[in-house]
mmCIF file of C-alpha atoms and ligand atoms in Angstrom:
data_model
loop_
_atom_site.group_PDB
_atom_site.id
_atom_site.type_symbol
_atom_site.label_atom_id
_atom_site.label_comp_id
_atom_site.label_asym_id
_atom_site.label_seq_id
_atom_site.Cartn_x
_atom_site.Cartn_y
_atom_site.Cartn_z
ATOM 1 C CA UNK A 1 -14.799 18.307 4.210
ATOM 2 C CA UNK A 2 -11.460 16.772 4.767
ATOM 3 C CA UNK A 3 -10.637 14.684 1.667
ATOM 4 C CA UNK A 4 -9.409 11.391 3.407
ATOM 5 C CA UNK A 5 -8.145 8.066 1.671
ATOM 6 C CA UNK A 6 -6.926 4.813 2.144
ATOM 7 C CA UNK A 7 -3.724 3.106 0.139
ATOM 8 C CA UNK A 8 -4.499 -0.382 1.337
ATOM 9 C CA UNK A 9 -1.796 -3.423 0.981
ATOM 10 C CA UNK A 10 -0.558 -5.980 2.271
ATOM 11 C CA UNK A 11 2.945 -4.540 2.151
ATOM 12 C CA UNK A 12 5.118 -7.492 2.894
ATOM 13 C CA UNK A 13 7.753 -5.446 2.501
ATOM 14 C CA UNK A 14 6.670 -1.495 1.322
ATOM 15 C CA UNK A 15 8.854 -0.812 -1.502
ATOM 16 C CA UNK A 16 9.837 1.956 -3.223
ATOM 17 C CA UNK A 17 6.266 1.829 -5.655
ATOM 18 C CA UNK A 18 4.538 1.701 -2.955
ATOM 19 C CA UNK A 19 6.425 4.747 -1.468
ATOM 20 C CA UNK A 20 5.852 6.793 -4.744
ATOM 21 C CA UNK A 21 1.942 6.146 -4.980
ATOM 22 C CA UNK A 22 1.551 7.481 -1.336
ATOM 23 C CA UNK A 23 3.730 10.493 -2.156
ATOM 24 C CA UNK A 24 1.866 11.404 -5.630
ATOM 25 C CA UNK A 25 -1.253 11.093 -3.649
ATOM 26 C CA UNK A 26 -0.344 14.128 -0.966
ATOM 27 C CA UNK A 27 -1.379 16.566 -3.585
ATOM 28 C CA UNK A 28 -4.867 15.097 -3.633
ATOM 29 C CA UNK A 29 -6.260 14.523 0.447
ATOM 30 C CA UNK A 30 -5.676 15.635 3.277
ATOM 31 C CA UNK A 31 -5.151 12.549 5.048
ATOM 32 C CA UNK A 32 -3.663 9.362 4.025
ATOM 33 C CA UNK A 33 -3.699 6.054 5.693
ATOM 34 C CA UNK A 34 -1.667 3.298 4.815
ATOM 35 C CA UNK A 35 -3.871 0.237 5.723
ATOM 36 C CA UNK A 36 -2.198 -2.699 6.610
ATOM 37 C CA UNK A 37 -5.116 -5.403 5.132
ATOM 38 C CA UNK A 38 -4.087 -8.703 7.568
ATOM 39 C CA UNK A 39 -5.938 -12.305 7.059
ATOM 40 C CA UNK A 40 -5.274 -13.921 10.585
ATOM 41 C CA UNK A 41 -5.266 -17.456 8.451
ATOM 42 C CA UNK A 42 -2.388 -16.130 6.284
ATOM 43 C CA UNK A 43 1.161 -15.846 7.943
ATOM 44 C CA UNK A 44 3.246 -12.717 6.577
ATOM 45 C CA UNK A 45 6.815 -12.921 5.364
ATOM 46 C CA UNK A 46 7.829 -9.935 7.833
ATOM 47 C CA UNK A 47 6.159 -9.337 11.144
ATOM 48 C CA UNK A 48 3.417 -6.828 11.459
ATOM 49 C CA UNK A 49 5.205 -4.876 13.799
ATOM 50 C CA UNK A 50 8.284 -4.180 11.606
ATOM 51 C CA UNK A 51 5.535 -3.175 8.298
ATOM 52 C CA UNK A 52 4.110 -0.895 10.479
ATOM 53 C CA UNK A 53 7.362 0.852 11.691
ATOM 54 C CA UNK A 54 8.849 0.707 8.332
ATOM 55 C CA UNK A 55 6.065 2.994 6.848
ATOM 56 C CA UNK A 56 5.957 5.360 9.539
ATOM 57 C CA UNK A 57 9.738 5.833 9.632
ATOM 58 C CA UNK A 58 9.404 6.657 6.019
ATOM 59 C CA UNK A 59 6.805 8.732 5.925
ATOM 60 C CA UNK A 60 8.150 10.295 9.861
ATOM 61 C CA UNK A 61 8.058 13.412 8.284
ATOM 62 C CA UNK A 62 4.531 13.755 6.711
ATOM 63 C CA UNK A 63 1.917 14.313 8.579
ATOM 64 C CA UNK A 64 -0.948 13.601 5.803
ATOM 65 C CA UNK A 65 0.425 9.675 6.071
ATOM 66 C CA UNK A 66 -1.319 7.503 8.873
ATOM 67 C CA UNK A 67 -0.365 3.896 9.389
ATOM 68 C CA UNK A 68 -3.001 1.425 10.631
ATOM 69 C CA UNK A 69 -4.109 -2.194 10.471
ATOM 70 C CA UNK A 70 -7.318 -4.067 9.349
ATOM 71 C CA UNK A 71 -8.870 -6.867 8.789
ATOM 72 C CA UNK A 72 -11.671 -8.061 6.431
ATOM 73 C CA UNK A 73 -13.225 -6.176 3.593
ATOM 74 C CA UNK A 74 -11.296 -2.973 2.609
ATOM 75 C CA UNK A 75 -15.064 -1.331 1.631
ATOM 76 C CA UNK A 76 -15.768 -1.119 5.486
ATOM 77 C CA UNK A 77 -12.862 -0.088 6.720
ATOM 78 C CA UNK A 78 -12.854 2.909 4.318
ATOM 79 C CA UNK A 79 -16.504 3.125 6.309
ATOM 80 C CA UNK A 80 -15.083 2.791 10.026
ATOM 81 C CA UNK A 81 -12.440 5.992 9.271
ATOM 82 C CA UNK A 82 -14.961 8.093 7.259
ATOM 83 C CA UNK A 83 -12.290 7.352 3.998
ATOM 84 C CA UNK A 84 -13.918 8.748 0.819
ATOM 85 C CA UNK A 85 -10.933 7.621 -1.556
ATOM 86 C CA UNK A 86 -9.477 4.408 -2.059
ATOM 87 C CA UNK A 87 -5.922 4.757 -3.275
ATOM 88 C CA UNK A 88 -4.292 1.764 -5.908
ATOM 89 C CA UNK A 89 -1.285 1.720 -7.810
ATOM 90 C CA UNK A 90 -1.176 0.401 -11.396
ATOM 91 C CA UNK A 91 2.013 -0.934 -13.092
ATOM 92 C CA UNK A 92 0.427 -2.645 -16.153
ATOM 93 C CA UNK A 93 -2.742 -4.645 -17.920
ATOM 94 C CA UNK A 94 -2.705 -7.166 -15.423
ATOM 95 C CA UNK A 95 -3.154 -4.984 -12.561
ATOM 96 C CA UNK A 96 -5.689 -3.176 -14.255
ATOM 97 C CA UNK A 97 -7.724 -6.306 -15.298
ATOM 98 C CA UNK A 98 -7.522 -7.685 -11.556
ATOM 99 C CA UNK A 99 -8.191 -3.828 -9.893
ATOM 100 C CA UNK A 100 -11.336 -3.016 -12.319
ATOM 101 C CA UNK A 101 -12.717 -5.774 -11.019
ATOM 102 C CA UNK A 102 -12.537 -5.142 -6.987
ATOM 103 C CA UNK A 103 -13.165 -1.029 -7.768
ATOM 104 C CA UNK A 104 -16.208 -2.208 -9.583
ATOM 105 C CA UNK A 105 -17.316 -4.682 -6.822
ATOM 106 C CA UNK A 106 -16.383 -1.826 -4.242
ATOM 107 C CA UNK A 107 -18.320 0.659 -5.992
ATOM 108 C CA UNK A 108 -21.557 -1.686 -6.334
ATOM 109 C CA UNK A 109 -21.115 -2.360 -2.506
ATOM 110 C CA UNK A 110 -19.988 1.392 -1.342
ATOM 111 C CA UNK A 111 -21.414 3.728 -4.405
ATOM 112 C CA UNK A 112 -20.013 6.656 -2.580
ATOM 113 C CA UNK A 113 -16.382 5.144 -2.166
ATOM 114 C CA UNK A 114 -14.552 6.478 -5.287
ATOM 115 C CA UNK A 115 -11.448 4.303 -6.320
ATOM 116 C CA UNK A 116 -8.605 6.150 -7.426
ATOM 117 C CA UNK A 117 -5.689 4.228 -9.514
ATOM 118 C CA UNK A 118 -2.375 5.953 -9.415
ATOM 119 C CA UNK A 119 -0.361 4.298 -12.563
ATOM 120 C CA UNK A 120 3.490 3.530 -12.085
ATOM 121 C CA UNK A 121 6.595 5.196 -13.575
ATOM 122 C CA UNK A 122 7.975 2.540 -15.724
ATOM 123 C CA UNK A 123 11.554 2.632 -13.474
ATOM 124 C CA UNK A 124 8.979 0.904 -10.860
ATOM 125 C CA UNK A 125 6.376 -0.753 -12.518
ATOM 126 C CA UNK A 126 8.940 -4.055 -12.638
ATOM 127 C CA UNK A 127 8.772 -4.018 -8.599
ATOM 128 C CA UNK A 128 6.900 -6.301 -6.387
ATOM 129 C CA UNK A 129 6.990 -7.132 -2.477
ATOM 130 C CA UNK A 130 7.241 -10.821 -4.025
ATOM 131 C CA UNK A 131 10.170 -10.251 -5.786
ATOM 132 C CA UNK A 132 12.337 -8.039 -2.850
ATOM 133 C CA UNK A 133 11.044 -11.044 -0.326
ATOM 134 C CA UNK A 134 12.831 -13.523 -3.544
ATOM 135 C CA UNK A 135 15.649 -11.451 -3.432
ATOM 136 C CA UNK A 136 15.972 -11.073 0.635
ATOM 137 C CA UNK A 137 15.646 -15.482 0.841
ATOM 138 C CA UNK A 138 18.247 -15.379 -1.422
ATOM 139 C CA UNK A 139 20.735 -13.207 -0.098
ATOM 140 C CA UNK A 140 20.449 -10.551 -2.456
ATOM 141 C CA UNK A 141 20.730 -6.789 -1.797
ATOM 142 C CA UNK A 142 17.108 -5.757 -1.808
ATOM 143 C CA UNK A 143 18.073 -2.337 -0.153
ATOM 144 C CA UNK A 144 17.841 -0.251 -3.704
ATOM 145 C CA UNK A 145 13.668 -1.398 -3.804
ATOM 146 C CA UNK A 146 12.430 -0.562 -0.832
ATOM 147 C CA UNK A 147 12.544 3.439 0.719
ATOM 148 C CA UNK A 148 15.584 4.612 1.465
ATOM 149 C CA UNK A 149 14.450 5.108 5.328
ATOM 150 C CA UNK A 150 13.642 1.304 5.332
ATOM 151 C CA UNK A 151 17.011 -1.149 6.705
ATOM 152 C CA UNK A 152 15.691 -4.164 6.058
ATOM 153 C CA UNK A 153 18.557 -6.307 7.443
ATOM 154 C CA UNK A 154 19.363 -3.908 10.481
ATOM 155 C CA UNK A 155 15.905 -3.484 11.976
HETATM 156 P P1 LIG B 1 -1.926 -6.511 -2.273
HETATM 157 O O1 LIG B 1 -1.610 -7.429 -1.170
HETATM 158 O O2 LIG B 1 -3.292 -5.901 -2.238
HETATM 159 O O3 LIG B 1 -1.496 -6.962 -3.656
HETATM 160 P P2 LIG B 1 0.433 -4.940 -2.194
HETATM 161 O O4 LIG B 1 1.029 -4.701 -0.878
HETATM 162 O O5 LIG B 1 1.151 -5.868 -3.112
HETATM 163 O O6 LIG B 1 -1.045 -5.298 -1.951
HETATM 164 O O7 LIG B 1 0.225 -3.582 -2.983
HETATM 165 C C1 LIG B 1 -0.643 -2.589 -2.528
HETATM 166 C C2 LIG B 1 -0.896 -1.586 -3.641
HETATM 167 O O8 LIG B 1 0.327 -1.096 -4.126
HETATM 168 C C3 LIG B 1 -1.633 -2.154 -4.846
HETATM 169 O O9 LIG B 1 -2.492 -1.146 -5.351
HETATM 170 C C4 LIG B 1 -0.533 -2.394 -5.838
HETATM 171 O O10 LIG B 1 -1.001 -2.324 -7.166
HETATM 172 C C5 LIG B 1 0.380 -1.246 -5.520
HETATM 173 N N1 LIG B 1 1.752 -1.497 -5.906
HETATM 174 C C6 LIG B 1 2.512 -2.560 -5.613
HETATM 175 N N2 LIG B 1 3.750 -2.446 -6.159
HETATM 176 C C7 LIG B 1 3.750 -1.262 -6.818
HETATM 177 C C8 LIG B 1 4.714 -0.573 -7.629
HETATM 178 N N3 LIG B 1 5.905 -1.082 -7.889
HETATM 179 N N4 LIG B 1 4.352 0.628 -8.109
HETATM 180 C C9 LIG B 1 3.122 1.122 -7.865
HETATM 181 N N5 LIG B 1 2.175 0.521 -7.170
HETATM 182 C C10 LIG B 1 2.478 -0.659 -6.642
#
């Protein structure tokens, strides 16, 4: 059976950890979709439109990598694509106190959805989309944090 999994985000940018959990997961399914979570009640700092072209033009070359949107509970949209995996990336205690409790809830809702938590090299486990949005309001150069395919300022 095709080993398929979902890396789900909000991705407001996709930065560079971002980039490195989906890579580090190729090795382990066959297919993986980015899912784009969206909350119609919550605006986004960048549009939709340039998150999604942002991921496929750096993953343009892998076929394993999907892009897609969703919205509502992550559990059933792992259910709507046949997803067995649920792909997070951990950079430190506080990440792993918030994400044990969602993969729990997931796995009391979904028992057959396993959640697997990729942790962070420490060059990247400082990174946040909060902080390159910070640095973007402010005029910063936010180009070294995000994928090297990604031009934030030209696209
Ligand atoms: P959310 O809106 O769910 O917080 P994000 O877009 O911030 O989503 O992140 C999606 C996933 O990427 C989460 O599992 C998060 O832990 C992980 N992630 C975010 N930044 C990094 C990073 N620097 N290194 C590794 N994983 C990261």
């Amino acid at each position: 059976m095709k080993k398929i999994a979902v890396f789900p985000g909000s991705f407001d940018p996709f930065t560079r950890g971002h980039e490195q959990i989906v890579r580090r997961s190729l090795s382990l399914f066959d297919q993986i979709i980015v899912g784009i979570g969206v909350n119609s009640r919550k605006e986004s700092f960048f549009p939709l439109e340039k998150r999604i072209h942002w991921i496929e033009k750096t993953f343009a070359d892998e076929p394993k990598v999907a892009v897609d949107v969703y919205e509502g509970l992550t559990i059933k949209y792992c259910e709507k694509v046949g997803a067995q995996f649920l792909v997070r990336g951990l950079r430190n205690t506080i990440d792993f106190e918030f994400e044990s409790g969602i993969a729990n809830m997931n796995k009391a809702m979904m028992p057959e959805l396993e959640t697997i938590f990729i942790l962070t090299t420490p060059e990247l486990s400082a990174l946040n989309s909060t902080i390159v949005r910070d640095i973007i309001k402010n005029g910063g150069n936010a180009a070294p944090f995000v994928p090297a395919a990604i031009d934030l300022y030209a696209e």
